[in-house]
Amino acid sequence: MTLEHNTTAATGLSIRHWWLFAGGLIALQASILLAMGRLPICACGYIKLWHGVVQSSENSQHIADWYTFSHILHGFLFYGAAWLLLPRLPWQARLMAAMLVECGWELAENSNWIIERYRAGTVSLDYFGDSIVNSVSDTLSMVAGFLLAARLPIAATVALALLFELGMALHIRDNLTLNILMLIHPVEAIRLWQGGPPII
């Protein structure tokens, strides 16, 4: 019996149904962001696959940037949390739960309160919220991280997560850990350190 048959037998839903549900979540996220006043694409008028300059008005406006790695890490963390908290559910249902959390965060992150929090407490002075293209790409990056964690050995997932965090810290002086810390409890010494040039 294939994985698809196993899943269908356990939940009554086929792989196609799960894909439709996932697509619906992405569409809902984009629609709410549009209603919130987020721009569909960068105000610059074009879409780039990669934008690597963090301290610029185009950061978080294109398909991928340095913070894409943080969203892949979200996928790693959500996979582990879902595995621990929802052990009886099939992996597709765990992924949908992770997508709900990620979509919720993307909406919160683009609220005026969080945007102002970033601008006041971090070095992200040019941050005015994500474009819809970037926000949807962030959610898809989380999905990629979740699926990667499902395939890799735990040790490899942890090693890759540490590599992402260290690489980001050394090159852009920011990463998921620092981002969370500075959002919850800004530390002036860290903020000053983050304003320096890349270490590598």
Coordinates of N, CA and C in Angstrom, one line a residue:
M1 N 0.9 -1.2 0.0 CA 0.0 0.0 0.0 C 0.9 1.2 0.0
T2 N 0.6 2.2 -0.9 CA 1.4 3.4 -1.0 C 1.1 4.4 0.1
L3 N 2.0 5.4 0.2 CA 1.8 6.4 1.2 C 0.5 7.2 1.0
E4 N 0.2 7.4 -0.3 CA -1.1 8.1 -0.6 C -2.3 7.3 -0.2
H5 N -2.2 6.0 -0.4 CA -3.3 5.1 0.0 C -3.4 5.1 1.6
N6 N -2.3 5.0 2.2 CA -2.3 5.0 3.7 C -2.9 6.3 4.2
T7 N -2.5 7.4 3.7 CA -3.1 8.7 4.1 C -4.6 8.8 3.8
T8 N -5.0 8.3 2.7 CA -6.4 8.4 2.3 C -7.2 7.5 3.3
A9 N -6.7 6.3 3.6 CA -7.4 5.4 4.5 C -7.5 6.0 5.9
A10 N -6.5 6.8 6.3 CA -6.4 7.3 7.7 C -7.3 8.5 7.8
T11 N -7.4 9.4 6.8 CA -8.0 10.6 6.9 C -9.2 10.8 6.0
G12 N -9.3 10.0 5.0 CA -10.4 10.2 4.0 C -10.0 11.2 2.9
L13 N -8.8 11.8 3.0 CA -8.4 12.8 2.1 C -7.3 12.3 1.2
S14 N -7.3 12.6 -0.1 CA -6.3 12.2 -1.0 C -5.2 13.3 -1.0
I15 N -4.1 13.0 -1.7 CA -3.0 13.9 -1.8 C -3.5 15.2 -2.5
R16 N -4.4 15.0 -3.5 CA -4.9 16.1 -4.2 C -5.7 17.1 -3.3
H17 N -6.4 16.5 -2.4 CA -7.2 17.3 -1.4 C -6.2 18.1 -0.5
W18 N -5.1 17.5 -0.1 CA -4.1 18.2 0.7 C -3.5 19.4 -0.1
W19 N -3.2 19.1 -1.3 CA -2.6 20.2 -2.2 C -3.6 21.3 -2.3
L20 N -4.9 21.0 -2.5 CA -5.9 22.0 -2.6 C -6.0 22.8 -1.3
F21 N -5.9 22.2 -0.2 CA -6.0 22.9 1.1 C -4.8 23.8 1.3
A22 N -3.6 23.3 0.9 CA -2.4 24.1 1.0 C -2.5 25.3 0.1
G23 N -3.0 25.1 -1.1 CA -3.1 26.2 -2.1 C -4.2 27.3 -1.6
G24 N -5.2 26.8 -0.9 CA -6.2 27.6 -0.4 C -5.6 28.5 0.8
L25 N -4.8 27.9 1.6 CA -4.1 28.7 2.7 C -3.2 29.8 2.1
I26 N -2.5 29.5 1.0 CA -1.6 30.5 0.4 C -2.5 31.6 -0.2
A27 N -3.6 31.2 -0.9 CA -4.4 32.2 -1.5 C -5.1 33.1 -0.4
L28 N -5.5 32.5 0.7 CA -6.1 33.3 1.8 C -5.1 34.3 2.4
Q29 N -3.8 33.8 2.6 CA -2.8 34.7 3.1 C -2.6 35.9 2.2
A30 N -2.4 35.6 0.9 CA -2.2 36.7 -0.1 C -3.4 37.7 -0.1
S31 N -4.6 37.1 0.0 CA -5.8 38.0 -0.1 C -5.9 38.9 1.2
I32 N -5.6 38.3 2.3 CA -5.6 39.1 3.6 C -4.5 40.2 3.5
L33 N -3.3 39.8 3.1 CA -2.3 40.8 3.0 C -2.7 42.0 2.0
L34 N -3.3 41.6 0.9 CA -3.7 42.6 0.0 C -4.8 43.6 0.6
A35 N -5.7 43.0 1.4 CA -6.7 43.8 2.1 C -6.0 44.6 3.2
M36 N -4.9 44.2 3.7 CA -4.2 45.0 4.7 C -3.4 46.1 4.1
G37 N -3.3 46.2 2.8 CA -2.6 47.3 2.1 C -1.2 46.9 1.7
R38 N -0.8 45.7 1.8 CA 0.5 45.3 1.4 C 0.6 45.3 -0.2
L39 N 1.8 45.7 -0.7 CA 2.0 45.8 -2.1 C 2.2 44.4 -2.7
P40 N 1.6 44.1 -3.8 CA 1.8 42.8 -4.4 C 3.2 42.4 -4.7
I41 N 4.0 43.4 -5.3 CA 5.4 43.3 -5.6 C 6.1 44.5 -5.1
C42 N 7.4 44.5 -5.2 CA 8.3 45.6 -4.7 C 7.8 46.9 -5.4
A43 N 7.8 48.0 -4.6 CA 7.5 49.3 -5.1 C 8.4 49.7 -6.3
C44 N 9.6 49.1 -6.4 CA 10.5 49.4 -7.4 C 9.9 49.0 -8.8
G45 N 8.9 48.1 -8.8 CA 8.2 47.8 -10.1 C 8.7 46.5 -10.7
Y46 N 9.6 45.8 -10.1 CA 10.0 44.5 -10.7 C 10.2 43.5 -9.6
I47 N 10.4 42.2 -10.0 CA 10.6 41.1 -9.1 C 12.0 40.5 -9.4
K48 N 12.8 40.3 -8.3 CA 14.0 39.6 -8.5 C 14.0 38.3 -7.7
L49 N 14.7 37.3 -8.3 CA 14.8 36.0 -7.6 C 15.5 36.1 -6.3
W50 N 16.6 36.9 -6.2 CA 17.4 37.1 -5.0 C 17.7 38.6 -4.8
H51 N 17.6 39.0 -3.6 CA 18.0 40.4 -3.2 C 18.9 40.2 -1.9
G52 N 20.2 40.5 -2.0 CA 21.1 40.2 -0.9 C 21.5 41.3 -0.1
V53 N 20.9 42.5 -0.3 CA 21.3 43.7 0.5 C 20.3 43.9 1.6
V54 N 20.7 43.6 2.8 CA 19.7 43.6 3.9 C 19.3 45.1 4.3
Q55 N 20.3 46.0 4.4 CA 19.9 47.4 4.7 C 19.6 48.1 3.5
S56 N 18.4 47.8 2.9 CA 17.9 48.5 1.8 C 16.4 48.4 1.8
S57 N 15.7 49.3 1.0 CA 14.3 49.3 1.0 C 13.7 48.2 0.2
E58 N 14.6 47.4 -0.6 CA 14.1 46.3 -1.3 C 14.2 45.0 -0.6
N59 N 14.8 45.0 0.7 CA 14.8 43.8 1.5 C 13.4 43.4 1.8
S60 N 13.1 42.1 1.8 CA 11.8 41.5 2.1 C 10.8 42.0 1.0
Q61 N 11.2 42.3 -0.2 CA 10.3 42.7 -1.3 C 10.3 41.7 -2.5
H62 N 11.4 40.9 -2.5 CA 11.5 40.0 -3.7 C 11.3 38.6 -3.3
I63 N 11.6 37.6 -4.2 CA 11.2 36.2 -3.9 C 12.1 35.7 -2.8
A64 N 13.4 35.9 -2.8 CA 14.2 35.4 -1.8 C 15.3 36.4 -1.3
D65 N 15.7 36.3 -0.1 CA 16.7 37.2 0.5 C 17.4 36.4 1.6
W66 N 18.2 37.0 2.4 CA 18.9 36.3 3.5 C 17.9 35.8 4.5
Y67 N 16.8 36.4 4.7 CA 15.9 35.9 5.7 C 15.1 34.7 5.2
T68 N 15.2 34.3 4.0 CA 14.6 33.1 3.5 C 15.1 31.9 4.3
F69 N 16.4 32.0 4.7 CA 17.0 30.9 5.4 C 16.3 30.8 6.8
S70 N 15.9 31.9 7.4 CA 15.2 31.8 8.7 C 13.8 31.1 8.5
H71 N 13.2 31.3 7.3 CA 11.9 30.7 7.1 C 12.1 29.2 6.8
I72 N 13.2 28.8 6.2 CA 13.5 27.4 6.1 C 13.6 26.8 7.5
L73 N 14.3 27.5 8.4 CA 14.5 27.1 9.8 C 13.1 27.0 10.5
H74 N 12.2 27.9 10.2 CA 10.8 27.7 10.7 C 10.3 26.3 10.4
G75 N 10.5 25.9 9.1 CA 10.1 24.6 8.7 C 10.7 23.5 9.5
F76 N 12.0 23.6 9.8 CA 12.7 22.6 10.6 C 12.0 22.5 12.0
L77 N 11.8 23.7 12.6 CA 11.3 23.8 14.0 C 9.8 23.3 14.0
F78 N 9.0 23.7 13.0 CA 7.6 23.3 13.0 C 7.5 21.8 12.7
Y79 N 8.4 21.2 11.9 CA 8.4 19.7 11.7 C 8.6 19.0 13.1
G80 N 9.6 19.5 13.8 CA 9.9 18.8 15.1 C 8.8 19.0 16.1
A81 N 8.2 20.2 16.1 CA 7.1 20.5 17.1 C 5.8 19.7 16.7
A82 N 5.5 19.6 15.4 CA 4.4 18.8 15.0 C 4.6 17.3 15.2
W83 N 5.8 16.9 15.1 CA 6.1 15.4 15.3 C 5.9 15.1 16.8
L84 N 6.2 16.0 17.7 CA 6.1 15.8 19.1 C 4.6 16.0 19.6
L85 N 4.0 17.1 19.1 CA 2.7 17.4 19.6 C 1.5 16.7 18.8
L86 N 1.7 16.3 17.6 CA 0.6 15.8 16.8 C 1.1 14.4 16.2
P87 N 1.5 13.5 17.0 CA 2.1 12.3 16.5 C 1.1 11.3 15.8
R88 N -0.1 11.5 16.0 CA -1.1 10.6 15.4 C -1.6 11.1 14.0
L89 N -1.3 12.3 13.7 CA -1.7 12.9 12.4 C -0.8 12.5 11.3
P90 N -1.3 12.3 10.1 CA -0.4 12.1 9.0 C 0.5 13.3 8.7
W91 N 1.6 13.1 8.0 CA 2.5 14.2 7.8 C 1.8 15.4 7.1
Q92 N 0.9 15.1 6.2 CA 0.2 16.2 5.5 C -0.6 17.1 6.4
A93 N -1.2 16.5 7.4 CA -2.0 17.3 8.4 C -1.0 18.1 9.2
R94 N 0.1 17.5 9.6 CA 1.1 18.3 10.3 C 1.6 19.5 9.5
L95 N 1.8 19.2 8.2 CA 2.3 20.3 7.4 C 1.2 21.4 7.3
M96 N -0.1 21.1 7.2 CA -1.1 22.1 7.2 C -1.1 22.9 8.5
A97 N -0.9 22.2 9.6 CA -0.8 22.9 10.9 C 0.3 23.9 10.9
A98 N 1.5 23.4 10.4 CA 2.6 24.3 10.3 C 2.4 25.5 9.4
M99 N 1.7 25.3 8.3 CA 1.3 26.3 7.3 C 0.4 27.4 8.0
L100 N -0.6 26.9 8.8 CA -1.5 27.8 9.5 C -0.7 28.7 10.4
V101 N 0.3 28.1 11.2 CA 1.1 29.0 12.1 C 1.9 30.0 11.3
E102 N 2.6 29.5 10.2 CA 3.4 30.4 9.4 C 2.6 31.5 8.7
C103 N 1.5 31.1 8.2 CA 0.6 32.1 7.6 C 0.1 33.2 8.6
G104 N -0.2 32.7 9.8 CA -0.6 33.6 10.9 C 0.5 34.5 11.2
W105 N 1.8 34.0 11.3 CA 2.9 34.9 11.6 C 3.1 35.9 10.5
E106 N 3.0 35.5 9.3 CA 3.2 36.4 8.2 C 2.2 37.6 8.2
L107 N 1.0 37.3 8.6 CA 0.0 38.3 8.8 C 0.3 39.2 9.9
A108 N 0.7 38.6 11.1 CA 1.1 39.4 12.2 C 2.4 40.3 11.9
E109 N 3.3 39.7 11.2 CA 4.6 40.4 10.9 C 4.3 41.6 10.1
N110 N 3.3 41.6 9.3 CA 3.0 42.7 8.4 C 1.9 43.6 9.0
S111 N 1.6 43.5 10.2 CA 0.8 44.4 10.9 C 1.6 45.7 11.3
N112 N 0.9 46.8 11.4 CA 1.6 48.0 11.7 C 2.4 48.0 13.0
W113 N 1.8 47.2 14.0 CA 2.5 47.2 15.3 C 3.8 46.5 15.2
I114 N 3.9 45.3 14.5 CA 5.1 44.6 14.4 C 6.1 45.3 13.5
I115 N 5.6 45.9 12.4 CA 6.5 46.7 11.6 C 7.2 47.8 12.4
E116 N 6.5 48.5 13.2 CA 7.1 49.6 14.0 C 8.0 49.0 15.0
R117 N 7.6 47.9 15.5 CA 8.5 47.2 16.5 C 9.9 46.9 15.9
Y118 N 9.8 46.3 14.7 CA 11.1 46.0 14.0 C 11.9 47.3 13.8
R119 N 11.2 48.4 13.3 CA 11.9 49.6 13.0 C 12.5 50.3 14.3
A120 N 11.8 50.1 15.4 CA 12.3 50.8 16.6 C 13.3 50.0 17.4
G121 N 13.2 48.7 17.3 CA 14.1 47.8 18.2 C 15.2 47.1 17.5
T122 N 15.3 47.2 16.1 CA 16.3 46.5 15.4 C 17.0 47.5 14.4
V123 N 17.9 46.9 13.6 CA 18.6 47.8 12.6 C 17.8 47.9 11.3
S124 N 16.6 47.3 11.3 CA 15.7 47.3 10.1 C 15.0 48.7 9.9
L125 N 15.7 49.7 9.8 CA 15.1 51.1 9.7 C 14.4 51.2 8.4
D126 N 14.8 50.5 7.3 CA 14.1 50.6 6.0 C 13.0 49.6 5.9
Y127 N 12.6 48.9 6.9 CA 11.6 47.9 6.8 C 10.2 48.5 6.9
F128 N 9.4 48.3 5.9 CA 8.0 48.8 5.9 C 7.0 47.7 5.6
G129 N 7.4 46.5 5.9 CA 6.5 45.3 5.6 C 7.0 44.6 4.4
D130 N 6.5 43.3 4.3 CA 6.8 42.5 3.1 C 5.9 42.8 1.9
S131 N 6.4 42.6 0.7 CA 5.5 42.5 -0.4 C 4.8 41.2 -0.3
I132 N 3.7 41.1 -1.0 CA 2.9 39.8 -1.0 C 3.7 38.7 -1.6
V133 N 4.5 39.0 -2.7 CA 5.3 38.0 -3.3 C 6.3 37.5 -2.3
N134 N 7.0 38.3 -1.5 CA 7.9 37.9 -0.5 C 7.3 37.1 0.6
S135 N 6.1 37.6 1.1 CA 5.5 36.9 2.2 C 5.1 35.5 1.8
V136 N 4.5 35.3 0.6 CA 4.1 34.0 0.1 C 5.3 33.1 -0.1
S137 N 6.4 33.7 -0.6 CA 7.7 33.0 -0.8 C 8.2 32.5 0.6
D138 N 8.0 33.4 1.6 CA 8.5 33.0 3.0 C 7.7 31.7 3.4
T139 N 6.4 31.7 3.2 CA 5.6 30.5 3.6 C 6.0 29.3 2.8
L140 N 6.3 29.5 1.5 CA 6.7 28.3 0.7 C 8.1 27.9 1.2
S141 N 9.0 28.8 1.7 CA 10.3 28.4 2.2 C 10.1 27.6 3.5
M142 N 9.2 27.9 4.3 CA 8.9 27.1 5.5 C 8.4 25.7 5.1
V143 N 7.6 25.6 4.0 CA 7.1 24.3 3.5 C 8.4 23.5 3.1
A144 N 9.3 24.2 2.4 CA 10.5 23.5 1.9 C 11.3 23.0 3.1
G145 N 11.4 23.8 4.1 CA 12.1 23.4 5.3 C 11.5 22.2 6.0
F146 N 10.2 22.2 6.1 CA 9.4 21.2 6.7 C 9.6 19.8 6.0
L147 N 9.5 19.9 4.7 CA 9.7 18.7 3.8 C 11.1 18.2 3.9
L148 N 12.1 19.1 4.0 CA 13.5 18.7 4.1 C 13.8 18.0 5.4
A149 N 13.2 18.6 6.5 CA 13.4 18.0 7.8 C 12.7 16.6 7.8
A150 N 11.7 16.4 7.1 CA 11.0 15.1 7.0 C 11.9 14.0 6.4
R151 N 12.8 14.5 5.5 CA 13.6 13.6 4.7 C 15.0 13.4 5.4
L152 N 15.6 14.4 6.0 CA 16.9 14.3 6.5 C 17.0 13.6 7.9
P153 N 18.1 13.0 8.2 CA 18.3 12.6 9.6 C 18.3 13.7 10.5
I154 N 18.0 13.5 11.8 CA 17.9 14.6 12.8 C 19.3 15.3 12.9
A155 N 20.3 14.6 12.9 CA 21.7 15.2 13.0 C 22.0 16.1 11.8
A156 N 21.6 15.7 10.7 CA 21.8 16.6 9.5 C 21.0 17.8 9.5
T157 N 19.7 17.7 10.0 CA 18.8 18.9 10.1 C 19.4 19.9 11.1
V158 N 19.9 19.4 12.2 CA 20.4 20.2 13.3 C 21.7 20.9 12.7
A159 N 22.5 20.2 12.1 CA 23.8 20.7 11.5 C 23.5 21.8 10.5
L160 N 22.5 21.6 9.6 CA 22.1 22.5 8.6 C 21.5 23.8 9.3
A161 N 20.7 23.6 10.3 CA 20.2 24.8 11.0 C 21.3 25.6 11.7
L162 N 22.3 25.0 12.3 CA 23.4 25.7 12.9 C 24.2 26.4 11.8
L163 N 24.4 25.8 10.7 CA 25.1 26.4 9.5 C 24.4 27.6 9.1
F164 N 23.1 27.6 8.9 CA 22.3 28.7 8.5 C 22.5 29.9 9.5
E165 N 22.3 29.6 10.8 CA 22.4 30.6 11.8 C 23.7 31.2 11.9
L166 N 24.8 30.4 11.8 CA 26.1 30.9 11.9 C 26.5 31.7 10.7
G167 N 26.1 31.2 9.5 CA 26.4 31.9 8.3 C 25.7 33.3 8.2
M168 N 24.5 33.3 8.6 CA 23.7 34.6 8.7 C 24.3 35.6 9.7
A169 N 24.7 35.1 10.8 CA 25.3 35.9 11.9 C 26.6 36.6 11.4
L170 N 27.4 35.8 10.7 CA 28.7 36.3 10.2 C 28.6 37.2 9.0
H171 N 27.6 37.0 8.2 CA 27.5 37.8 6.9 C 26.5 39.0 7.0
I172 N 25.4 38.8 7.7 CA 24.4 39.9 7.8 C 24.2 40.4 9.3
R173 N 25.0 39.7 10.2 CA 24.9 40.1 11.6 C 23.4 39.9 12.1
D174 N 22.7 39.0 11.6 CA 21.4 38.7 12.0 C 21.0 37.3 11.7
N175 N 20.1 36.7 12.4 CA 19.6 35.4 12.1 C 18.3 35.2 12.9
L176 N 17.7 34.0 12.8 CA 16.5 33.7 13.5 C 16.5 34.0 15.0
T177 N 17.6 33.5 15.6 CA 17.7 33.7 17.1 C 17.8 35.1 17.5
L178 N 18.6 35.9 16.8 CA 18.8 37.3 17.1 C 17.5 38.1 16.7
N179 N 16.8 37.7 15.7 CA 15.6 38.3 15.2 C 14.5 38.2 16.3
I180 N 14.4 37.0 16.9 CA 13.4 36.8 17.9 C 13.8 37.6 19.2
L181 N 15.1 37.5 19.6 CA 15.5 38.2 20.7 C 15.3 39.7 20.6
M182 N 15.6 40.3 19.5 CA 15.5 41.8 19.3 C 14.1 42.2 19.2
L183 N 13.2 41.3 18.7 CA 11.8 41.6 18.6 C 11.1 41.6 20.0
I184 N 11.5 40.6 20.8 CA 10.9 40.5 22.2 C 11.5 41.4 23.2
H185 N 12.9 41.5 23.2 CA 13.6 42.3 24.2 C 14.8 42.9 23.6
P186 N 14.7 44.0 22.9 CA 15.9 44.6 22.2 C 17.0 44.9 23.2
V187 N 18.2 44.6 22.7 CA 19.4 44.8 23.5 C 20.3 45.8 22.7
E188 N 20.6 47.0 23.3 CA 21.2 48.0 22.6 C 22.6 47.6 22.1
A189 N 23.3 46.8 22.9 CA 24.7 46.4 22.4 C 24.6 45.5 21.2
I190 N 23.6 44.6 21.1 CA 23.4 43.8 19.9 C 23.0 44.7 18.7
R191 N 22.1 45.6 18.9 CA 21.7 46.5 17.8 C 22.9 47.3 17.3
L192 N 23.8 47.7 18.1 CA 25.0 48.4 17.7 C 25.9 47.5 16.9
W193 N 26.1 46.3 17.4 CA 26.9 45.3 16.8 C 26.3 44.9 15.4
Q194 N 25.0 44.9 15.3 CA 24.4 44.5 14.0 C 24.6 45.6 12.9
G195 N 24.9 46.8 13.4 CA 25.1 47.9 12.4 C 26.5 47.8 11.7
G196 N 27.3 46.9 12.1 CA 28.7 46.8 11.6 C 28.7 46.1 10.2
P197 N 29.9 46.0 9.6 CA 30.0 45.4 8.3 C 30.0 43.9 8.4
P198 N 29.8 43.2 7.3 CA 29.9 41.7 7.3 C 31.2 41.2 7.9
I199 N 31.2 40.2 8.7 CA 32.4 39.6 9.3 C 33.1 38.7 8.2
I200 N 32.3 38.0 7.4 CA 32.8 37.3 6.3 C 32.1 37.6 5.0

